[in-house]
Short mmCIF file of C-alpha atoms and ligand atoms in Angstrom, two decimals:
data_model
loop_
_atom_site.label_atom_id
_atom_site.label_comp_id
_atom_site.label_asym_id
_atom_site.label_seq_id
_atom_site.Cartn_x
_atom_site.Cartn_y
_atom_site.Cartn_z
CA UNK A 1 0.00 0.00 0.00
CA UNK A 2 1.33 3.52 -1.06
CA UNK A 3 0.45 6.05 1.64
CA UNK A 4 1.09 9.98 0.16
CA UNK A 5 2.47 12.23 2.90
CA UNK A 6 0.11 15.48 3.33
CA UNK A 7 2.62 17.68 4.59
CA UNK A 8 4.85 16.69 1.57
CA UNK A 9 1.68 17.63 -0.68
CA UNK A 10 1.89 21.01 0.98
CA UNK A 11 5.86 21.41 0.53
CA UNK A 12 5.32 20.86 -3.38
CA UNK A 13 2.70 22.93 -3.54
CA UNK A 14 3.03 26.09 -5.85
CA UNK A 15 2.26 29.08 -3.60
CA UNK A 16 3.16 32.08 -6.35
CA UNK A 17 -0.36 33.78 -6.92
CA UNK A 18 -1.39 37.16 -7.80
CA UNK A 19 -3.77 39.15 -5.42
CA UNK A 20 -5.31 43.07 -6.37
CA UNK A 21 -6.53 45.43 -3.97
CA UNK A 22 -8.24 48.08 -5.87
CA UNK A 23 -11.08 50.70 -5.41
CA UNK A 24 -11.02 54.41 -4.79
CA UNK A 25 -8.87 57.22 -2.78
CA UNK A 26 -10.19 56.51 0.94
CA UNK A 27 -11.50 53.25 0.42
CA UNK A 28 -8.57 51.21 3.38
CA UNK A 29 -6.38 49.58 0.32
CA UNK A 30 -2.87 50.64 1.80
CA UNK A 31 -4.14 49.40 5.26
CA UNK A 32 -5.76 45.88 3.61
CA UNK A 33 -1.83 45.73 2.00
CA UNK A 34 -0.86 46.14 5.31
CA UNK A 35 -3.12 43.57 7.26
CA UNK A 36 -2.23 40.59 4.75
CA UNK A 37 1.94 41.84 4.83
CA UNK A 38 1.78 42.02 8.70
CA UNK A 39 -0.44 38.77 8.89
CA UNK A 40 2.76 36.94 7.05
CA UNK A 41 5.55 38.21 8.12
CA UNK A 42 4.19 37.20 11.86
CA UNK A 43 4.34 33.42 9.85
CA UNK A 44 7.61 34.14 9.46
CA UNK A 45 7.65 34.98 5.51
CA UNK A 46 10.18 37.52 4.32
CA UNK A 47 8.28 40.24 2.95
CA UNK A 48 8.59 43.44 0.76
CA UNK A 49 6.81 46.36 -0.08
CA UNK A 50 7.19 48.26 -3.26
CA UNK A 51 5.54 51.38 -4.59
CA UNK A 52 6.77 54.17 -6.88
CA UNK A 53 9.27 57.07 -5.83
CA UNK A 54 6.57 59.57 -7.58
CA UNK A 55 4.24 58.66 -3.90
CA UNK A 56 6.67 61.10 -2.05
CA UNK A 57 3.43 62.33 0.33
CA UNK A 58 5.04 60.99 3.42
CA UNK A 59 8.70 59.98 4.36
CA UNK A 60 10.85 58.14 1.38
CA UNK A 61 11.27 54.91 3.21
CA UNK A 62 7.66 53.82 4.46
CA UNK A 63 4.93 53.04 3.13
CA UNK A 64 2.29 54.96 5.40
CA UNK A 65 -1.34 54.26 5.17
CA UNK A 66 -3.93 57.52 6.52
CA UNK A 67 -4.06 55.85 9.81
CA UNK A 68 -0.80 56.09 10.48
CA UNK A 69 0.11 52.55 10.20
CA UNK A 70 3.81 51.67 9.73
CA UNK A 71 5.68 49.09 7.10
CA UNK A 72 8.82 49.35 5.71
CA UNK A 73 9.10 50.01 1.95
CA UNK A 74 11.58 50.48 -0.81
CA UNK A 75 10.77 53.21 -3.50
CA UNK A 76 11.99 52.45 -7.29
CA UNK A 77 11.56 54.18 -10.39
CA UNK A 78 10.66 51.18 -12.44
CA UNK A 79 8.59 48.12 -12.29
CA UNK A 80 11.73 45.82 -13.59
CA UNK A 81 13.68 46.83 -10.88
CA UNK A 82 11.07 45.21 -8.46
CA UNK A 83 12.42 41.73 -10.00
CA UNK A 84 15.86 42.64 -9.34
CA UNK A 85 15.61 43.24 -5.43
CA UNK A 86 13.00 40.07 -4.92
CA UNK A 87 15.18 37.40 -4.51
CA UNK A 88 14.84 35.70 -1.30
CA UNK A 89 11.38 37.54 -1.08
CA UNK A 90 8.21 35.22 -0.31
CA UNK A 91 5.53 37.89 0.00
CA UNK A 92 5.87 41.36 -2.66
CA UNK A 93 3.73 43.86 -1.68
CA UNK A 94 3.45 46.82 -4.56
CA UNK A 95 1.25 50.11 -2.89
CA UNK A 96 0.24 52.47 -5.45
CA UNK A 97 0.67 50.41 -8.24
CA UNK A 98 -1.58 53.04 -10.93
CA UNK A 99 1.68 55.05 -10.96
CA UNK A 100 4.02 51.73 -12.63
CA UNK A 101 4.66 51.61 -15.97
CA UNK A 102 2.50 48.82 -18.08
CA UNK A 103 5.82 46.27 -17.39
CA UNK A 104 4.67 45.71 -14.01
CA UNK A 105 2.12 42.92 -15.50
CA UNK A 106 4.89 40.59 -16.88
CA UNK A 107 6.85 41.31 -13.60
CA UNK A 108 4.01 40.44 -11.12
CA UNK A 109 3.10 36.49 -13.82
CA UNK A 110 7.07 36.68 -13.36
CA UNK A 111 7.25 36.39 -9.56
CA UNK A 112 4.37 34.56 -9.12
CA UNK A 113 5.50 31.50 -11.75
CA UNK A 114 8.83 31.93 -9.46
CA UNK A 115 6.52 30.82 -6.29
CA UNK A 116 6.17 34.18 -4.66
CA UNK A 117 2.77 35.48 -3.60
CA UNK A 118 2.36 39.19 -4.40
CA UNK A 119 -0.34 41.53 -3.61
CA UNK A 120 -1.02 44.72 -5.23
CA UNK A 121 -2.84 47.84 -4.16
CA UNK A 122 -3.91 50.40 -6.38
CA UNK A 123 -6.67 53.41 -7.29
CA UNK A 124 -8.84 51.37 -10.15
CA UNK A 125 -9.82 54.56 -11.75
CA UNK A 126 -8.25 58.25 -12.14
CA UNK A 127 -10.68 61.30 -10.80
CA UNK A 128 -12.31 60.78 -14.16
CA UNK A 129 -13.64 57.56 -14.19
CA UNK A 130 -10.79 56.08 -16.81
CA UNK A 131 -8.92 52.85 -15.60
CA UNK A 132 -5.66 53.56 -14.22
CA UNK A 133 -2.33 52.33 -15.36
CA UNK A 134 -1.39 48.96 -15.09
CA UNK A 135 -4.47 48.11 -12.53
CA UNK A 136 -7.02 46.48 -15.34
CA UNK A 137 -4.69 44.33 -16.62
CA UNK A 138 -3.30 43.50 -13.13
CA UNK A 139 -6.99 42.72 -12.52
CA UNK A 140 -7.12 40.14 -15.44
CA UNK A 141 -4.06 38.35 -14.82
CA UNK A 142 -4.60 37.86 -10.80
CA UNK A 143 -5.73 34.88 -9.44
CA UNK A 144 -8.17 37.22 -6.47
CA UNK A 145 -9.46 40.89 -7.00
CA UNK A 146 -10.67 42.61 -3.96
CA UNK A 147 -12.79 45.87 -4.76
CA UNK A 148 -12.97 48.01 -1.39
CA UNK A 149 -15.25 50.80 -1.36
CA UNK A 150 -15.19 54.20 0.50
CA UNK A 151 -18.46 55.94 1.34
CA UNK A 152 -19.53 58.36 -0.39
CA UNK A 153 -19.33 62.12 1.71
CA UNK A 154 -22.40 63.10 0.17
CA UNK A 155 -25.40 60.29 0.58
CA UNK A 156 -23.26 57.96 2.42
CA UNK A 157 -23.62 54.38 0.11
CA UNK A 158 -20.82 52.91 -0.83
CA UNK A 159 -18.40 55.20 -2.89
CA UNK A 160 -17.48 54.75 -6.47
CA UNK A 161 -14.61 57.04 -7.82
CA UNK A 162 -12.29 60.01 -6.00
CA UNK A 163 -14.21 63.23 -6.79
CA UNK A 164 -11.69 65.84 -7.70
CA UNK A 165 -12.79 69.21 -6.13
CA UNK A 166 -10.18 71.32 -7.60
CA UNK A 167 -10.37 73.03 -11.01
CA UNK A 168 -7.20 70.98 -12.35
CA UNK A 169 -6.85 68.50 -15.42
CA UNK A 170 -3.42 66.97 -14.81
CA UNK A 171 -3.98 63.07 -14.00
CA UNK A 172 -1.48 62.44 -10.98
CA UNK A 173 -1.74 65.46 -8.60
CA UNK A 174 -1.45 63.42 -5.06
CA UNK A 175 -3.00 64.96 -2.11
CA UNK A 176 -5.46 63.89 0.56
CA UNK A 177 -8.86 65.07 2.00
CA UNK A 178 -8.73 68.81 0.52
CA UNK A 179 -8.20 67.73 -3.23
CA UNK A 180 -10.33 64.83 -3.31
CA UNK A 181 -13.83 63.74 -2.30
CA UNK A 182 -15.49 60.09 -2.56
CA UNK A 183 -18.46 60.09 -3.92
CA UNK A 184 -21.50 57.13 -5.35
CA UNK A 185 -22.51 57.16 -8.97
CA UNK A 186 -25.34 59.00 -8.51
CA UNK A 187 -23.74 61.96 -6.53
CA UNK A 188 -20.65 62.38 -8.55
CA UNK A 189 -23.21 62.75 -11.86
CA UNK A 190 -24.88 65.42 -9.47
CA UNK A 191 -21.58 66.81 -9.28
CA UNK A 192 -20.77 66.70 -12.59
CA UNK A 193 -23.67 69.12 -13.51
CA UNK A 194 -23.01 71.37 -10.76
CA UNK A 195 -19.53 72.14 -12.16
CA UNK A 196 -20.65 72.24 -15.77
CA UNK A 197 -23.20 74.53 -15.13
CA UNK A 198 -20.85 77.42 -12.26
CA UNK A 199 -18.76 76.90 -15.59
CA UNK A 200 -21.33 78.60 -18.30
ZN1 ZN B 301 -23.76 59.53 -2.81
#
């Protein structure tokens, strides 16, 4: 009789898989990052977190969600270099992924046919409702999408896209509370008018 081992099933088992975090400005992603790096690196994974050196809004070194919640990060310039300082890595974390350049899809299949489990965070959509960098196809290729929500400051349902309440057209203009608003479908249309309308 031939008896398989289960804990040698789980030493063979492939563990590289792709996980997104996406949804609007407000909405906890940096802080979900956070939960799932914290909750491995307690197991005793070596972790990393990523994001772009554009996300200068706090210190250069950390990746700090609103509530103040500390972990260690390393900014780069490019999504290739993320390869290049993974080795020995278990768990990549990559905050603010919108800002990477379209490369950071092959690099996340990359890492994760390599074995290592990486999670992403990242705004789906820009102020205007268009899907942001690299997230969509990040979306496509992962293996589990998370969509968290903010609420909206207006009705209070569920929030659907980061309201931009300055008159300014440039795509990346990083701020917090007094730039940007979350707002439901229904109230940002509202919105929408309002603007069009002081604008005549
Ligand atoms: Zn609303």
């Amino acid at each position: 009789m031939v008896v398989f081992s289960e804990d040698h099933n789980q030493e063979t088992r492939c563990r590289g898989r792709i996980e997104v975090i996406c949804g609007s400005m407000f909405s906890g992603k940096t802080e979900e990052l956070i939960r799932r790096m914290k909750r491995a690196k307690f197991a005793r994974q070596r972790v990393e977190i990523f994001k772009p050196a554009i996300d200068t809004r706090y210190s250069e070194e950390d990746v700090v969600s609103h509530d103040n919640n500390i972990i260690k990060s390393t900014p780069i310039d490019s999504s290739a270099s993320i390869l290049l300082f993974s080795s020995e890595i278990d768990v990549v974390g990559i905050d603010e992924a919108q800002f990477f350049d379209e490369g950071l899809v092959y690099v996340c299949n990359e890492l994760a046919n390599r074995g290592v489990r990486v999670i992403i965070a990242g705004l789906d959509m820009d102020f205007k409702g268009i899907p942001f960098g690299p997230i969509p196809a990040l979306c496509a290729i992962a293996d589990e999408v998370t969509k968290v929500h903010a609420i909206c400051v207006k009705c209070g349902d569920l929030a659907y896209i980061s309201h931009r309440t300055v008159d300014n057209d440039k795509r990346v203009l990083l701020g917090e509370t007094t730039e940007y608003e979350p707002l439901c479908r229904c109230c940002y249309q509202k919105a929408l008018k309002e603007e069009s309308k002081n604008k005549q």
